[in-house]
């Protein structure tokens, strides 16, 4: 039924924007995913409007009736165009509501004039137009702002998950997890019952390495939204991060039974990896990436492939991440490891340095730079990185030992050769 999907979506969205144009305070600017049953109901409703308008024009035979029929039919046609156009990257649907509202409220005003007493037709028509202005005035806060449309989508039970993705995306590209957390916290403050926001919060906390709060939030989300596979995925990810791989696997597998959300496959890969079952973890991570689970699943798959020395495949998985977000420290670091393992000094050094520029606290990149430059004989640079590493990891004997070895190698190189 893949060929039916765009038609189902267009009809469902057309009916939604038509209803939104009638009463903007009552509906979300971006509807939830459509269904075949919903599209059938929506199609019947739109056909009924057109049929009613044509019947009115045929029976009343007045200028007002012709205006009403033409305007209502135009409103339905416009809603279909708007529903087809304002989707995907051009969403939310609310961006096109005014295009539908103009002919729709013209038609409603003309209908009101038909049923009004002859001496009051203009007054009644004006009253209908005034009602429309009041309804749209009550929604003025979000009508002129795409970002506010997304917030209203969350608050009015529209496609909250899509809305949240859009609002968080700029912060994720900037790897600003604190800002992403602020968006989710604001969402939960304004709508505590939001499963989309509750299930997203633990993943952000895991990026902030706050595993205990992530687990607490994930347990709350799973209890509050037991039917939401994303909430169960969050629980599995948090359990795996807290060292409970077996429990995480049980939760993830139970969620897989209920649906095919690729994010669940990603969290199953986390659980399997935590138990040391690398081959199974790779298979699950690959399913997650192929299903569209996103950046985190790709980073996990890349790291697992590096561990298995599948370097070319790892680079193929990781490279698109850095093309989209050139400041993704984790992906840059893993690509540095790929080049390092291939003995490509220049590329490995460049990627490790880029990872450090993106995240100066990434001590693993600093350590690898010290090892890489030392191995290739760039001892002064190696000493610089080793000293920075010691500063960044106070009390770490491995860092001190690495610096000592590099300094000894530098001294050995600079010592004069013995006389013959």
Short mmCIF file of N, CA and C in Angstrom, two decimals, residues 144-214:
data_model
loop_
_atom_site.label_atom_id
_atom_site.label_comp_id
_atom_site.label_asym_id
_atom_site.label_seq_id
_atom_site.Cartn_x
_atom_site.Cartn_y
_atom_site.Cartn_z
N UNK A 144 1.54 33.70 13.21
CA UNK A 144 2.64 34.39 12.54
C UNK A 144 4.01 33.83 12.90
N UNK A 145 4.04 32.71 13.62
CA UNK A 145 5.33 32.17 14.09
C UNK A 145 5.36 30.66 13.91
N UNK A 146 6.28 30.20 13.06
CA UNK A 146 6.41 28.75 12.86
C UNK A 146 6.82 28.04 14.14
N UNK A 147 7.72 28.64 14.91
CA UNK A 147 8.16 28.00 16.16
C UNK A 147 7.00 27.87 17.14
N UNK A 148 6.12 28.88 17.19
CA UNK A 148 4.95 28.79 18.07
C UNK A 148 3.96 27.75 17.56
N UNK A 149 3.90 27.57 16.25
CA UNK A 149 3.04 26.51 15.70
C UNK A 149 3.48 25.14 16.22
N UNK A 150 4.82 24.95 16.28
CA UNK A 150 5.30 23.66 16.78
C UNK A 150 4.96 23.50 18.26
N UNK A 151 5.09 24.57 19.04
CA UNK A 151 4.71 24.48 20.45
C UNK A 151 3.23 24.16 20.60
N UNK A 152 2.39 24.81 19.80
CA UNK A 152 0.95 24.53 19.87
C UNK A 152 0.65 23.09 19.45
N UNK A 153 1.45 22.56 18.54
CA UNK A 153 1.28 21.16 18.14
C UNK A 153 1.50 20.22 19.32
N UNK A 154 2.52 20.51 20.12
CA UNK A 154 2.77 19.70 21.32
C UNK A 154 1.63 19.84 22.31
N UNK A 155 1.19 21.06 22.55
CA UNK A 155 0.19 21.32 23.59
C UNK A 155 -1.19 20.80 23.21
N UNK A 156 -1.46 20.68 21.90
CA UNK A 156 -2.80 20.28 21.46
C UNK A 156 -2.85 18.85 20.92
N UNK A 157 -1.88 18.04 21.30
CA UNK A 157 -1.89 16.62 20.93
C UNK A 157 -1.85 16.39 19.42
N UNK A 158 -1.08 17.22 18.73
CA UNK A 158 -0.83 16.96 17.31
C UNK A 158 0.35 16.00 17.19
N UNK A 159 1.15 16.19 16.16
CA UNK A 159 2.33 15.33 15.98
C UNK A 159 3.44 15.85 16.88
N UNK A 160 3.30 15.56 18.18
CA UNK A 160 4.22 16.12 19.19
C UNK A 160 5.65 15.65 18.97
N UNK A 161 5.82 14.41 18.54
CA UNK A 161 7.17 13.89 18.36
C UNK A 161 7.89 14.64 17.23
N UNK A 162 7.17 14.87 16.15
CA UNK A 162 7.75 15.64 15.03
C UNK A 162 8.05 17.06 15.48
N UNK A 163 7.12 17.68 16.21
CA UNK A 163 7.32 19.05 16.68
C UNK A 163 8.55 19.14 17.56
N UNK A 164 8.70 18.17 18.45
CA UNK A 164 9.85 18.18 19.36
C UNK A 164 11.16 17.99 18.59
N UNK A 165 11.14 17.11 17.59
CA UNK A 165 12.33 16.91 16.76
C UNK A 165 12.77 18.23 16.11
N UNK A 166 11.79 18.96 15.58
CA UNK A 166 12.11 20.22 14.89
C UNK A 166 12.66 21.25 15.87
N UNK A 167 12.07 21.33 17.06
CA UNK A 167 12.50 22.34 18.03
C UNK A 167 13.87 22.03 18.61
N UNK A 168 14.18 20.75 18.73
CA UNK A 168 15.46 20.36 19.33
C UNK A 168 16.58 20.28 18.29
N UNK A 169 16.22 20.10 17.02
CA UNK A 169 17.23 19.86 15.97
C UNK A 169 18.37 20.87 15.95
N UNK A 170 18.12 22.19 16.04
CA UNK A 170 19.26 23.13 16.02
C UNK A 170 20.23 22.91 17.17
N UNK A 171 19.70 22.57 18.34
CA UNK A 171 20.57 22.33 19.50
C UNK A 171 21.35 21.03 19.33
N UNK A 172 20.72 20.03 18.72
CA UNK A 172 21.43 18.76 18.49
C UNK A 172 22.55 18.95 17.47
N UNK A 173 22.28 19.73 16.42
CA UNK A 173 23.34 19.99 15.44
C UNK A 173 24.51 20.72 16.07
N UNK A 174 24.20 21.60 17.03
CA UNK A 174 25.26 22.34 17.73
C UNK A 174 25.84 21.53 18.88
N UNK A 175 25.31 20.32 19.10
CA UNK A 175 25.72 19.46 20.23
C UNK A 175 25.55 20.19 21.55
N UNK A 176 24.53 21.04 21.63
CA UNK A 176 24.23 21.79 22.85
C UNK A 176 23.12 21.04 23.59
N UNK A 177 23.52 20.02 24.33
CA UNK A 177 22.53 19.16 24.98
C UNK A 177 21.82 19.88 26.13
N UNK A 178 22.49 20.82 26.76
CA UNK A 178 21.84 21.59 27.84
C UNK A 178 20.67 22.39 27.28
N UNK A 179 20.85 22.98 26.10
CA UNK A 179 19.76 23.74 25.49
C UNK A 179 18.62 22.82 25.06
N UNK A 180 18.97 21.63 24.55
CA UNK A 180 17.94 20.66 24.18
C UNK A 180 17.14 20.23 25.41
N UNK A 181 17.84 20.03 26.53
CA UNK A 181 17.17 19.66 27.78
C UNK A 181 16.22 20.76 28.23
N UNK A 182 16.62 22.01 28.04
CA UNK A 182 15.76 23.14 28.43
C UNK A 182 14.46 23.13 27.62
N UNK A 183 14.53 22.77 26.34
CA UNK A 183 13.32 22.69 25.51
C UNK A 183 12.39 21.60 26.04
N UNK A 184 12.96 20.44 26.34
CA UNK A 184 12.14 19.33 26.84
C UNK A 184 11.55 19.66 28.21
N UNK A 185 12.33 20.27 29.07
CA UNK A 185 11.82 20.64 30.39
C UNK A 185 10.69 21.66 30.28
N UNK A 186 10.84 22.59 29.34
CA UNK A 186 9.76 23.57 29.12
C UNK A 186 8.50 22.85 28.64
N UNK A 187 8.70 21.88 27.77
CA UNK A 187 7.56 21.09 27.27
C UNK A 187 6.84 20.39 28.41
N UNK A 188 7.60 19.75 29.31
CA UNK A 188 6.98 19.03 30.41
C UNK A 188 6.36 19.97 31.43
N UNK A 189 6.87 21.19 31.53
CA UNK A 189 6.25 22.19 32.41
C UNK A 189 4.90 22.62 31.84
N UNK A 190 4.85 22.83 30.52
CA UNK A 190 3.61 23.30 29.89
C UNK A 190 2.62 22.17 29.66
N UNK A 191 3.14 20.94 29.46
CA UNK A 191 2.24 19.80 29.24
C UNK A 191 2.86 18.57 29.91
N UNK A 192 2.64 18.41 31.21
CA UNK A 192 3.27 17.30 31.95
C UNK A 192 2.91 15.92 31.41
N UNK A 193 1.78 15.80 30.71
CA UNK A 193 1.34 14.49 30.23
C UNK A 193 1.97 14.11 28.89
N UNK A 194 2.84 14.94 28.34
CA UNK A 194 3.41 14.67 27.01
C UNK A 194 4.35 13.47 27.04
N UNK A 195 3.94 12.39 26.38
CA UNK A 195 4.81 11.21 26.30
C UNK A 195 6.02 11.48 25.41
N UNK A 196 5.83 12.29 24.36
CA UNK A 196 6.95 12.60 23.47
C UNK A 196 8.08 13.28 24.22
N UNK A 197 7.73 14.23 25.08
CA UNK A 197 8.76 14.97 25.82
C UNK A 197 9.35 14.11 26.94
N UNK A 198 8.49 13.35 27.62
CA UNK A 198 8.97 12.51 28.72
C UNK A 198 9.93 11.44 28.22
N UNK A 199 9.67 10.87 27.05
CA UNK A 199 10.54 9.80 26.53
C UNK A 199 11.81 10.36 25.90
N UNK A 200 11.79 11.63 25.50
CA UNK A 200 12.99 12.23 24.89
C UNK A 200 14.00 12.65 25.96
N UNK A 201 13.51 13.05 27.12
CA UNK A 201 14.37 13.61 28.16
C UNK A 201 15.50 12.67 28.59
N UNK A 202 15.25 11.37 28.83
CA UNK A 202 16.34 10.49 29.25
C UNK A 202 17.47 10.40 28.23
N UNK A 203 17.16 10.42 26.95
CA UNK A 203 18.21 10.34 25.93
C UNK A 203 19.12 11.57 26.00
N UNK A 204 18.53 12.73 26.24
CA UNK A 204 19.34 13.95 26.35
C UNK A 204 20.21 13.89 27.60
N UNK A 205 19.65 13.40 28.70
CA UNK A 205 20.43 13.27 29.94
C UNK A 205 21.58 12.29 29.76
N UNK A 206 21.38 11.26 28.95
CA UNK A 206 22.48 10.33 28.67
C UNK A 206 23.60 11.03 27.90
N UNK A 207 23.25 11.92 26.98
CA UNK A 207 24.28 12.70 26.29
C UNK A 207 25.03 13.59 27.27
N UNK A 208 24.35 14.04 28.31
CA UNK A 208 24.99 14.87 29.34
C UNK A 208 25.71 14.01 30.38
N UNK A 209 25.72 12.68 30.17
CA UNK A 209 26.38 11.71 31.04
C UNK A 209 25.78 11.71 32.46
N UNK A 210 24.53 12.07 32.56
CA UNK A 210 23.83 12.04 33.85
C UNK A 210 22.98 10.76 33.88
N UNK A 211 23.66 9.63 34.08
CA UNK A 211 22.99 8.34 33.92
C UNK A 211 21.94 8.07 35.00
N UNK A 212 22.17 8.54 36.21
CA UNK A 212 21.20 8.27 37.28
C UNK A 212 19.89 9.02 37.04
N UNK A 213 19.98 10.30 36.65
CA UNK A 213 18.76 11.06 36.35
C UNK A 213 18.08 10.52 35.09
N UNK A 214 18.90 10.05 34.15
CA UNK A 214 18.32 9.48 32.93
C UNK A 214 17.49 8.25 33.26
#
